[in-house]
Amino acid sequence: MFRTALRNVLAHKARLLMTVLAVMLGVAFVSGTLVFTNTLSNALQKSSAKGFDRVDVAVQPKWRKGSGDTVGKAPELTQALLDAGARVPGAASAVGVVNGFTAIADKDGKLIGGGFQSQGGNYWGTKDPRYPLVGGRAPSGEGEVLIDSATAERAGYRVGDTVRISVDGPVLTPKITGIFTTDDGNVAAGGSLALFDTATAQQLFGKPGTYDEIDVTAKAGTGQSALAAELDKALPADRTETVTGEKLAADQAEMITASMSGLKQGLLVFAGIALFVGTFIIANTFTMLVAQRTKELALLRAVGASRRQVTRSVLIEAFVVGAVAGVTGLVAGIGIGAGLRSLLGALGATVPDGPLVVSPDTVAAALVVGVVITMLAAWLPGRRAAKIPPVAAMSSLHAKATTRSLVLRNTIGALFSAAGVAVVLAATTMNGSDGQAPMGLGAVLLIIGVFVLTPLLSRPLIAATAPALRAFGVAGKLARQNSVRNPRRTAATASALMIGLTLITGMTVVAGSLQHSIDKMAAAAIKADYMVSMANGNSLSTDVDKKLKATAGVTATSPLRNAPSRIDGMSEYLTGVDGSAIGELTALTLDGGAFEVGGTRVVVDDRTAKSHHWKAGSSFTVNYEDGKQQQLTVAGVYEANEMMRGIMLDNATLAPHQSHVTDMQVMVKTSGGASDATKDKLEKALGSNPGIKVQSKQDISNSIASMFTLVLNMLYGLLAMAVIVAVLGVVNTLAMSVFERSQEIGMLRAIGLDRRNIKRMVRLESLVISLFGGVLGIGLGVFFGWAAGELLGTKMTTYELVLPWARMALFLLLAATVGVLAALWPARRAARLNMLTAIKSE
């Protein structure tokens, strides 16, 4: 039986090629994902580990949790603690670490690196072992700075140049006194690092006289654990905690692995979709191969082969096909992994150097996936063939499915579909997070149900194309009849395309609706023309608001400040605003009371008010971060949204209780409204600062839209793999269908149907099948998009379903294009058949 199976593989190698390609693509996606994420993770881990080479023990502030009505905060690491750490037995030296956001502009005034990767810190003394100088000297005073060598090379800076820098708003123009090398992970990932002398860094980052961390180096012969134990004895346990360099490196590696895990899982999901789609193709291929060899299998049964042996011979064929696909997919996957790493570099993302990682797990996964998926898909056709009685098989009496089997299939499909719809509808009535799992279950049930019902659905839907196909004469009529001749095969072919278009359409519906809702939210909540903020979302200097107020044409501004507090034993963040201007800058809907902010009068969003049982006129006691209390009165309650929420009080009331006053954003209204000229004027007033964003409401919506578009395009690219696999499925089905109908095609040629009409018949058949799958996919995608939107609506009050008609028409055109392209080779093959040879074939 093994020799028989191997002979069949070699005999049908051309027909099995599409199956190998379908499995290979899925396996390549899986192995490429594993190679890429393992390579990236390994490079980042090695790069980050270098940053801890000179840290034996790190002393960090011990976070104090608030209890009762006190606000939790971290204690400060003072110079006294640094000195005490440096004196402990076994300590060779101790360095105080200060860090914070620092934006560096290139020579064109644009921000270097991503906002979140632009960092600043302190250079310790005249020689800092952490940052070896490659040129120049240590900085001294506010007018001097060091920059990393990678940033200097990218921007073309040299020692002695003046550079534009921003820490929290105002532009600084220090001179570069030196350039250093670093193993910092942010710099390796394309960011930048600027270093000031310690006193300047403490002042700029709002930490005068204190440190974020104290790094202690051990003397020769002293272990990290022993040094940590000595530091624990010498330093106050309620204010500090120690972490060894080994633990820091391990924690960093774990964080990198965790972050890579999310990316890996996301990519593997799409690989799984491609494999799932490929399963239909494999099952289809083996079903047709088995059907073509029915008499051969019957003869094997007649000469003594058991059912198990017949099934085993089909599975051996599948094993050979899966093994070939697994090996070729692994090789292709290694190429994909290397290509993705190169693509990151081409897109501007700096990836640390490192070898391409092909782990044994990756090799095993590729081979197992290829073999197991193929054998599972081939098992049912093999089992079905083995159950056919030899005599029936010899006379081909088994060809049509029984009425009982069709009724059973349709009943199962209807039950699954009904259950899926019911679960999805039930999930839409739940809270956003609670409804995610039920909705996922319902979606799976519905897709399975529709797949099972697809043969039943194919007849009426394909029949609806009859009027259009009549325009093509006999070729159109034959194409429609061929499409419904074998509903199961048509269903399996169309389902492969249906799944890809379901996901693409669903994501497009959700993304379009979200964008519309964000535009609506911005228009409904904000009357300000501009929002000013830091590029990385950090806090702004209060000087920014002062400069904006002094700018010609600005009619109103309000800085937004966040501050922790405790109210009724619960943590609440307060939002400080300019009480005299906030009403002019917002358009919030009041549920009760008056929008009045000033003194002890505040406004509260409806959700916070409900949680504390407040209404207009209610009073409550707030405990500020400095430990002081104050009685506040609710002047009004407004409807919360994603842009404006919380307890708003006047900055004049809040500021005295803040240890370090900064703004998160500044709202700006101008006499001329939003325009390019006004925006340019505001940016110039802030010194054309590389670290500050000046955004209109439309800019905010566009920036969010660009993120949606980027994510959506990435998903389209990933799902393209499933669509390519679906195309292979259509090609495979048509090619084998043409082979099965060779005699019929020969007869059609003999009675007068020319080659052009033969080609047209096959193309129209392919087009009808593809459009059938496209219509099902788009319909399911719209339903799932609506359902997901109902969940999002529980979190976003302005959410509104928007159907992207133009995109959906494009997707339907894509399905038609798939049909036309997939039919090119089978149609050409059908037209070139020799009619006499075809008539004599069985």
Phi, psi and omega in degrees: 000327179295316179296323179296316180297317181295320178298320180295323177298313181292328181288329184247030186297326179293320181288330181276354183300316180297324178295316177300318180296318181298313179292319182300318180298315178297315179295320179298322178297314180297307183293324177297320177299314181294317179297313183298309183291322178294319179296314181295315180298316181297318180294317180293321180296315180294322180293316181290327181296329179297330181293345181255007181299325184262011178245113176272316177218133176253129175262123184238154177292140180269116185292130177260123179279140178289146177227142181064240182255015178266151180263128181288145177203164180270138177290161182269144174266107186267174177298327180297320177293322177298314180296319180295321178294323181291337183270353185291150178301135179092353180269127177273320179199162177221135182236132175275131184252129175233134178213162179179178181289134176216115180269131177248130179267147173280187185290348175264003179085008182264150182295132176270129178077170177287151181306320183280351180252007178266106187238159176225163180196195181245146175257126191274108175069214181265347178210110183256117182296340181289329188230085180298130179281137174254357179182146177086203184221176180292151179281157178211114179089171186293338184271009182228150184207154170251148173231156182287155185295325180296317179293318179300320181291317181296319185265350180078028180274150176228165177300131182103342178289154172264137184234147177268125184227146175227133178256309180221014178151283182301146181277133174252148179230065181284166177265140178282113179263348180193162178232136186232163174257154181206154174258014182303132183296325179296318178294319178298333181268010175104004180275194181224159179220123177245139182236132176248168172293160190302313182298319179294316180299317179300319181291314182295322183268012175069033181228055184301126177076004182231169183232155174279331183199153175240118180261123184247132178258137183274151173288161178302131179092352178260124180282161181296317180296320180295319179294320178298320179296319178296320179294322178299325179289321188276334185255151182296125184293335182277351182244337185227159171217149184250146178224130180287157178300323178298319180292320178299315179296319180294318179296319179296318178298321179294320178296319179296317179298319180295318180293323177291331181298318179297315178297317181298314182296319179299314180293322180293330176300315180289327174296320178298322178297316179298319179292322179298316177296319179297332179300321178299319181295316181298312180300317179300313183299311182290328176299315181289322179296318179294319180297322180290337182252024184303313182294324179296316179293324178296322179295320176300317178296321183293328181269009170121356180288137180276168177302317182299321180292322178295313178299319182296324180295322177294319180292328177294318175302315181296322180298315180297314179299314181296321179294316178298315180295323180295315181293312180295324178294323178296315180298315179296323180296321177298320177295321179296317179300315179294322180294321179295321178295318178294324180296321177301317179296320180293331179277000177100357179275127180273119180252129179303147179293149178176161181287158174288125186261112174244095185278160175302327178298322179294316179298313180297317181298317181298314182291317181296314180299312181300313183287312185295314180300315182294316182291323178296317181292330183272346186297315183295313176301320179295317180295320181295320180293322182292335183278349182285127177299140183306317183294317179296320181295320180300325184261005177059030180284352185272357197303316186265144177291145181285157177300323181298318181293323179291319178298317180297315180298313182294324178295314179298316180298318180295320180295315179297316181297314180297317178296318180298314179298317181298316181292319179297316179296322178295322181294329180292342179271355183269172173291153186314303184288325181291333185270356185295310182296312177300323181293321177299317178297315180298321179297317179297314180299317182292318179296318177298316181298315180294321178299316180294326182276352186304320176302321179291319182288335185297322185297305181293323182290318179288328177298331180293343180275354185306313180302319180290324183286338179299334181295343181260010175068219184298321181299319179293318179296315179295322179299317180294318180294321179294326182294327183256003182296317178237085186303324182294318180293316177301318181297314181296322180292314182291327183295327179300317178286325181302317184296314179299315182288332175299312181293316181297314181294316180301315180293323180293319178298314181295315182297316179296319179293320178297316181298316178299319182292323179292318176301316181295319180296314181298319180292326185279332188259335189237132172256349178296148179279328184220151171241127181250130182208169176282153184297330182257008179083002178285180184282155179258153171290148178293344177296334181298314179298319180297317180293322179292319178301325183276359182278134180299136179094347178277122183260335180201143174221154173211116173287145176252125182237144177249139178212136178286153176204170173236128179228123181054037179076007181246147176282129177223137175267132178267146177247111178276135181222168171278104187301331182281342185246341189299325180295330180280341185258349181236162178228054184277144180274126181274135174266344181178151178080204182236149177276085185229116181237119180171143182062236180261007180266131184229165170242148188228141176288157188298327182289317177295318180300319180295319182293333180256002181061044178260159170211174180303128182101347180290150176242150178209162180256128178251140177250112184282172182292340177274003177092353181274156181246157176206145177270123178243154181240135178281109179280327181200161179239127182242160180282125182284153168214180186291344182262329182224124178197169175100190181265117180260127174225164184291140180299329178296332177279323186279319189306318181299342183259003180259134180285328179219109186275119175221163179249144175276319179212164172231125177269136186229133173240136183239160182290328182267359183076183183286127177201163179298322181294318180294317179299318180296323179295318180294318180296320178292325178297333179265013176080024183048054188286126180291339184265359184247137176254131172248110187235133170280173178301322179291323177298318180298314179297319181294322180294321177292320179297323180295325177294316177300315182297317179299311180297317182296318179295322176297317180294321176301317179298319180291320181285345176301330178299317179295322180292320178298318177298321178296321177299316177300323179296317179295316178301313182299313181298314181294318181298317181286330177294320177297320179297317180296326186260023182304314181297317180297316180295321176299319178295319179298319177297321183294327183266009169120357179281118185281174184298323181298320180286331175297313178301315182297321180300312181294319180295317180294323176299315178297318180297317181296315180298317181293318178294326176299311177297323179295316179297315178298315181297314181294320178299312178295321180299318178297318180296314180292324177297318177297315182297316178297324177296325177297323176293315180297328180298336177288340179257336183235108187294335183268007182296136180214132182292129176232120181270123180279081186301319181296317179296319181295323176296322178295321179295321178294321176296323176299316179299318179295320179297319176304315181297317182293313182293320182295336185271352186302307182288312179300322181294318179295321181294320180294319183291336184268000179297136174285122188298321182290317178296320181294320181295325181282345183288157180260000000 
